[in-house]
Amino acid sequence: MTRPARAIFNPAALRANLQTVRRAAPGSRILAIVKADAYGHGVVRVARALGEDVDALGVACVEEAVALREAGISRPIVLLEGPFEARELSAIVVHDLESVVHNEQQLAWFTRHDANTTLWIKFDTGMHRLGFAPADATRVVGALQRPGRELRLMTHFASAHLAGDASVTAQQQDFDAAVKALPGARCIANSSAILNWPQSHTDWVRPGLMLYGVSPLAERSASDLGLRPALTVTSALIAVKTVPAGGAVGYGQSYRCPETMPIGIVAFGYADGYPRHAATGTPVLVNGVRTQVLGEVTMDMMMVDLRPVPNAQIGDAVVLWGEGLPVEEIARAAATIPYELLCRMRMRAQFVEIPA
Ligand SMILES: *Cc1c(COP(=O)(O)O)cnc(C)c1O
């Protein structure tokens, strides 16, 4: 593909972020979360880069797990939502997967199931998404217990990204109390809990976003946290022009040039995963110089202000986010979260991997 929209994957950054997780939670094993095609980075690419340095990989469904197995990935793989249908139990056995168990239907399936699949029993301590009530812990664990089957116990915080939030302490206390007398490794912390709540690290941690070099915390930048973006999204200028004072830019003519000024047209738009809600003022790098988006982002292109880079030419490099321009800033400008922008990178841009 000659169109210059690219997603540049840096395996060294991913591995360095994994080491940052290890340093933050030195006593814990790591279940690296690679659901949603590894947050848009490419699940096989990410699993290969992590290699034997992770203890397990977490995915959302059997199809994501099978893609890993077919690529030769032999690490333990955990289905974070468990099976959706009983017929998936055979695939779980065939592909040697581990599974979360979070509802009564799955509990019935795995109670009858005769393979020794490792099960991660999930408790809902206040997020009110997946999991059994803590009061049911003894019954659920009892139903699933059998010789040769390993059981692990997990919960998920609603507000771990908020430092000091009382709900996190309450969730942890309810979890600890519910599983106190029960055997099995514990697993609680996502990225923000790894960073904000050391007491939640337990036997296993479940980092997602921080592995990809992005901060889950509003008040701490990724570089502050020692994280490097694993993906840099780039393109190039495909036109450069001078617009007279008062001239309008793009659909709806929402941006009017306050003076005669150079603008650039970038081959990247919302069909490539750029948020259409990123308004005039959203940062972008042209030849490494920080400037701004002008007017409305279109399907395949967007316009940028070239006043800070008056010598920019057709073909010059543009960074939409990544190294030098955190995706957190683009997410904020578009009133969304970095998770959503990363997941969209599967849309069209061609992936390029920096050699290790
Ligand atoms: C997605 C997910 C994670 C990872 O969360 P991050 O905020 O990306 O670290 C951890 N645990 C569960 C159950 C998840 O679904």
Short mmCIF file of N, CA, C and O in Angstrom, two decimals, residues 166-215:
data_model
loop_
_atom_site.label_atom_id
_atom_site.label_comp_id
_atom_site.label_asym_id
_atom_site.label_seq_id
_atom_site.Cartn_x
_atom_site.Cartn_y
_atom_site.Cartn_z
N ALA A 166 -12.63 5.64 48.00
CA ALA A 166 -13.07 4.73 49.08
C ALA A 166 -13.69 3.46 48.53
O ALA A 166 -13.65 2.41 49.18
N SER A 167 -14.27 3.50 47.32
CA SER A 167 -14.92 2.30 46.79
C SER A 167 -13.92 1.18 46.54
O SER A 167 -14.26 0.01 46.63
N VAL A 168 -12.69 1.56 46.22
CA VAL A 168 -11.66 0.54 45.93
C VAL A 168 -11.33 -0.22 47.21
O VAL A 168 -11.27 -1.46 47.22
N THR A 169 -11.13 0.51 48.29
CA THR A 169 -10.85 -0.12 49.58
C THR A 169 -12.02 -1.03 49.98
O THR A 169 -11.82 -2.16 50.43
N ALA A 170 -13.23 -0.55 49.77
CA ALA A 170 -14.42 -1.35 50.13
C ALA A 170 -14.49 -2.62 49.29
O ALA A 170 -14.76 -3.71 49.81
N GLN A 171 -14.22 -2.49 47.97
CA GLN A 171 -14.26 -3.68 47.11
C GLN A 171 -13.22 -4.70 47.54
O GLN A 171 -13.48 -5.90 47.59
N GLN A 172 -12.01 -4.19 47.85
CA GLN A 172 -10.96 -5.13 48.24
C GLN A 172 -11.32 -5.83 49.55
O GLN A 172 -11.11 -7.03 49.70
N GLN A 173 -11.87 -5.06 50.51
CA GLN A 173 -12.25 -5.68 51.80
C GLN A 173 -13.31 -6.75 51.59
O GLN A 173 -13.25 -7.83 52.18
N ASP A 174 -14.30 -6.46 50.74
CA ASP A 174 -15.37 -7.44 50.51
C ASP A 174 -14.81 -8.70 49.83
O ASP A 174 -15.22 -9.81 50.15
N PHE A 175 -13.89 -8.50 48.91
CA PHE A 175 -13.27 -9.65 48.23
C PHE A 175 -12.47 -10.47 49.22
O PHE A 175 -12.65 -11.69 49.34
N ASP A 176 -11.60 -9.79 49.97
CA ASP A 176 -10.75 -10.50 50.93
C ASP A 176 -11.59 -11.29 51.93
O ASP A 176 -11.29 -12.45 52.23
N ALA A 177 -12.67 -10.67 52.42
CA ALA A 177 -13.52 -11.34 53.40
C ALA A 177 -14.20 -12.55 52.77
O ALA A 177 -14.27 -13.62 53.37
N ALA A 178 -14.67 -12.41 51.53
CA ALA A 178 -15.42 -13.49 50.89
C ALA A 178 -14.55 -14.71 50.60
O ALA A 178 -15.01 -15.84 50.68
N VAL A 179 -13.28 -14.47 50.24
CA VAL A 179 -12.44 -15.60 49.81
C VAL A 179 -11.44 -16.03 50.89
O VAL A 179 -10.63 -16.93 50.66
N LYS A 180 -11.54 -15.40 52.06
CA LYS A 180 -10.55 -15.61 53.12
C LYS A 180 -10.23 -17.08 53.39
O LYS A 180 -9.07 -17.47 53.44
N ALA A 181 -11.27 -17.89 53.50
CA ALA A 181 -11.06 -19.29 53.88
C ALA A 181 -10.92 -20.20 52.66
O ALA A 181 -10.86 -21.42 52.81
N LEU A 182 -10.92 -19.62 51.45
CA LEU A 182 -10.94 -20.45 50.25
C LEU A 182 -9.55 -20.55 49.63
O LEU A 182 -8.80 -19.57 49.62
N PRO A 183 -9.24 -21.73 49.08
CA PRO A 183 -7.95 -21.89 48.44
C PRO A 183 -7.96 -21.27 47.04
O PRO A 183 -9.02 -21.08 46.46
N GLY A 184 -6.78 -20.97 46.50
CA GLY A 184 -6.68 -20.47 45.13
C GLY A 184 -5.95 -19.15 45.08
O GLY A 184 -6.09 -18.30 45.95
N ALA A 185 -5.18 -18.96 44.00
CA ALA A 185 -4.45 -17.71 43.82
C ALA A 185 -5.44 -16.58 43.60
O ALA A 185 -6.51 -16.76 43.03
N ARG A 186 -5.06 -15.39 44.06
CA ARG A 186 -5.91 -14.20 43.93
C ARG A 186 -5.43 -13.33 42.77
O ARG A 186 -4.23 -13.25 42.50
N CYS A 187 -6.39 -12.62 42.14
CA CYS A 187 -6.06 -11.75 41.00
C CYS A 187 -7.04 -10.58 40.98
O CYS A 187 -8.25 -10.80 40.85
N ILE A 188 -6.53 -9.38 41.15
CA ILE A 188 -7.42 -8.21 41.25
C ILE A 188 -7.04 -7.07 40.31
O ILE A 188 -7.90 -6.48 39.67
N ALA A 189 -5.75 -6.72 40.22
CA ALA A 189 -5.36 -5.40 39.72
C ALA A 189 -5.26 -5.29 38.21
O ALA A 189 -4.54 -6.04 37.57
N ASN A 190 -5.95 -4.31 37.63
CA ASN A 190 -5.71 -3.87 36.25
C ASN A 190 -4.60 -2.81 36.29
O ASN A 190 -3.98 -2.58 37.33
N SER A 191 -4.35 -2.13 35.17
CA SER A 191 -3.23 -1.17 35.14
C SER A 191 -3.35 -0.11 36.22
O SER A 191 -2.37 0.18 36.92
N SER A 192 -4.52 0.50 36.35
CA SER A 192 -4.60 1.60 37.32
C SER A 192 -4.45 1.09 38.74
O SER A 192 -3.87 1.79 39.59
N ALA A 193 -4.91 -0.11 39.04
CA ALA A 193 -4.70 -0.66 40.38
C ALA A 193 -3.23 -1.02 40.60
O ALA A 193 -2.70 -0.84 41.70
N ILE A 194 -2.56 -1.49 39.55
CA ILE A 194 -1.12 -1.77 39.68
C ILE A 194 -0.39 -0.48 40.09
O ILE A 194 0.49 -0.49 40.94
N LEU A 195 -0.81 0.64 39.49
CA LEU A 195 -0.14 1.91 39.75
C LEU A 195 -0.60 2.59 41.04
O LEU A 195 0.20 3.19 41.75
N ASN A 196 -1.89 2.50 41.33
CA ASN A 196 -2.45 3.27 42.46
C ASN A 196 -2.67 2.47 43.74
O ASN A 196 -2.80 3.07 44.80
N TRP A 197 -2.78 1.14 43.64
CA TRP A 197 -3.23 0.34 44.79
C TRP A 197 -2.33 -0.87 45.02
O TRP A 197 -2.72 -2.01 44.75
N PRO A 198 -1.13 -0.66 45.57
CA PRO A 198 -0.19 -1.78 45.75
C PRO A 198 -0.78 -2.94 46.57
O PRO A 198 -0.43 -4.10 46.33
N GLN A 199 -1.66 -2.63 47.49
CA GLN A 199 -2.23 -3.71 48.32
C GLN A 199 -3.09 -4.66 47.51
O GLN A 199 -3.44 -5.74 47.96
N SER A 200 -3.45 -4.27 46.25
CA SER A 200 -4.30 -5.13 45.42
C SER A 200 -3.47 -6.05 44.51
O SER A 200 -4.04 -6.79 43.71
N HIS A 201 -2.15 -6.01 44.62
CA HIS A 201 -1.35 -6.76 43.64
C HIS A 201 -1.52 -8.28 43.75
O HIS A 201 -1.59 -8.96 42.75
N THR A 202 -1.60 -8.81 44.94
CA THR A 202 -1.83 -10.25 45.18
C THR A 202 -0.99 -11.17 44.27
O THR A 202 0.10 -10.80 43.84
N ASP A 203 -1.52 -12.39 44.02
CA ASP A 203 -0.71 -13.40 43.31
C ASP A 203 -0.53 -13.08 41.82
O ASP A 203 0.48 -13.41 41.23
N TRP A 204 -1.59 -12.50 41.23
CA TRP A 204 -1.56 -12.18 39.80
C TRP A 204 -2.01 -10.72 39.61
O TRP A 204 -2.88 -10.24 40.34
N VAL A 205 -1.46 -10.06 38.59
CA VAL A 205 -1.99 -8.76 38.15
C VAL A 205 -2.41 -8.88 36.68
O VAL A 205 -1.95 -9.78 35.97
N ARG A 206 -3.28 -7.96 36.25
CA ARG A 206 -3.85 -8.04 34.89
C ARG A 206 -3.66 -6.73 34.13
O ARG A 206 -4.62 -6.01 33.86
N PRO A 207 -2.44 -6.40 33.74
CA PRO A 207 -2.24 -5.13 33.03
C PRO A 207 -2.70 -5.20 31.58
O PRO A 207 -2.46 -6.18 30.89
N GLY A 208 -3.36 -4.14 31.15
CA GLY A 208 -3.68 -3.95 29.74
C GLY A 208 -3.03 -2.67 29.27
O GLY A 208 -1.87 -2.65 28.83
N LEU A 209 -3.72 -1.57 29.46
CA LEU A 209 -3.31 -0.28 28.88
C LEU A 209 -1.85 0.07 29.14
O LEU A 209 -1.16 0.55 28.24
N MET A 210 -1.36 -0.16 30.36
CA MET A 210 0.01 0.29 30.65
C MET A 210 1.05 -0.51 29.84
O MET A 210 2.11 0.01 29.52
N LEU A 211 0.72 -1.74 29.49
CA LEU A 211 1.64 -2.51 28.65
C LEU A 211 1.86 -1.82 27.31
O LEU A 211 2.94 -1.92 26.71
N TYR A 212 0.82 -1.17 26.84
CA TYR A 212 0.90 -0.51 25.53
C TYR A 212 1.52 0.89 25.64
O TYR A 212 1.59 1.62 24.66
N GLY A 213 1.93 1.24 26.86
CA GLY A 213 2.67 2.49 27.05
C GLY A 213 1.79 3.70 27.22
O GLY A 213 2.23 4.83 26.94
N VAL A 214 0.57 3.47 27.69
CA VAL A 214 -0.39 4.57 27.84
C VAL A 214 -0.81 4.66 29.30
O VAL A 214 -1.00 3.64 29.97
N SER A 215 -0.94 5.89 29.80
CA SER A 215 -1.30 6.08 31.20
C SER A 215 -2.80 5.93 31.42
O SER A 215 -3.59 6.56 30.72
#
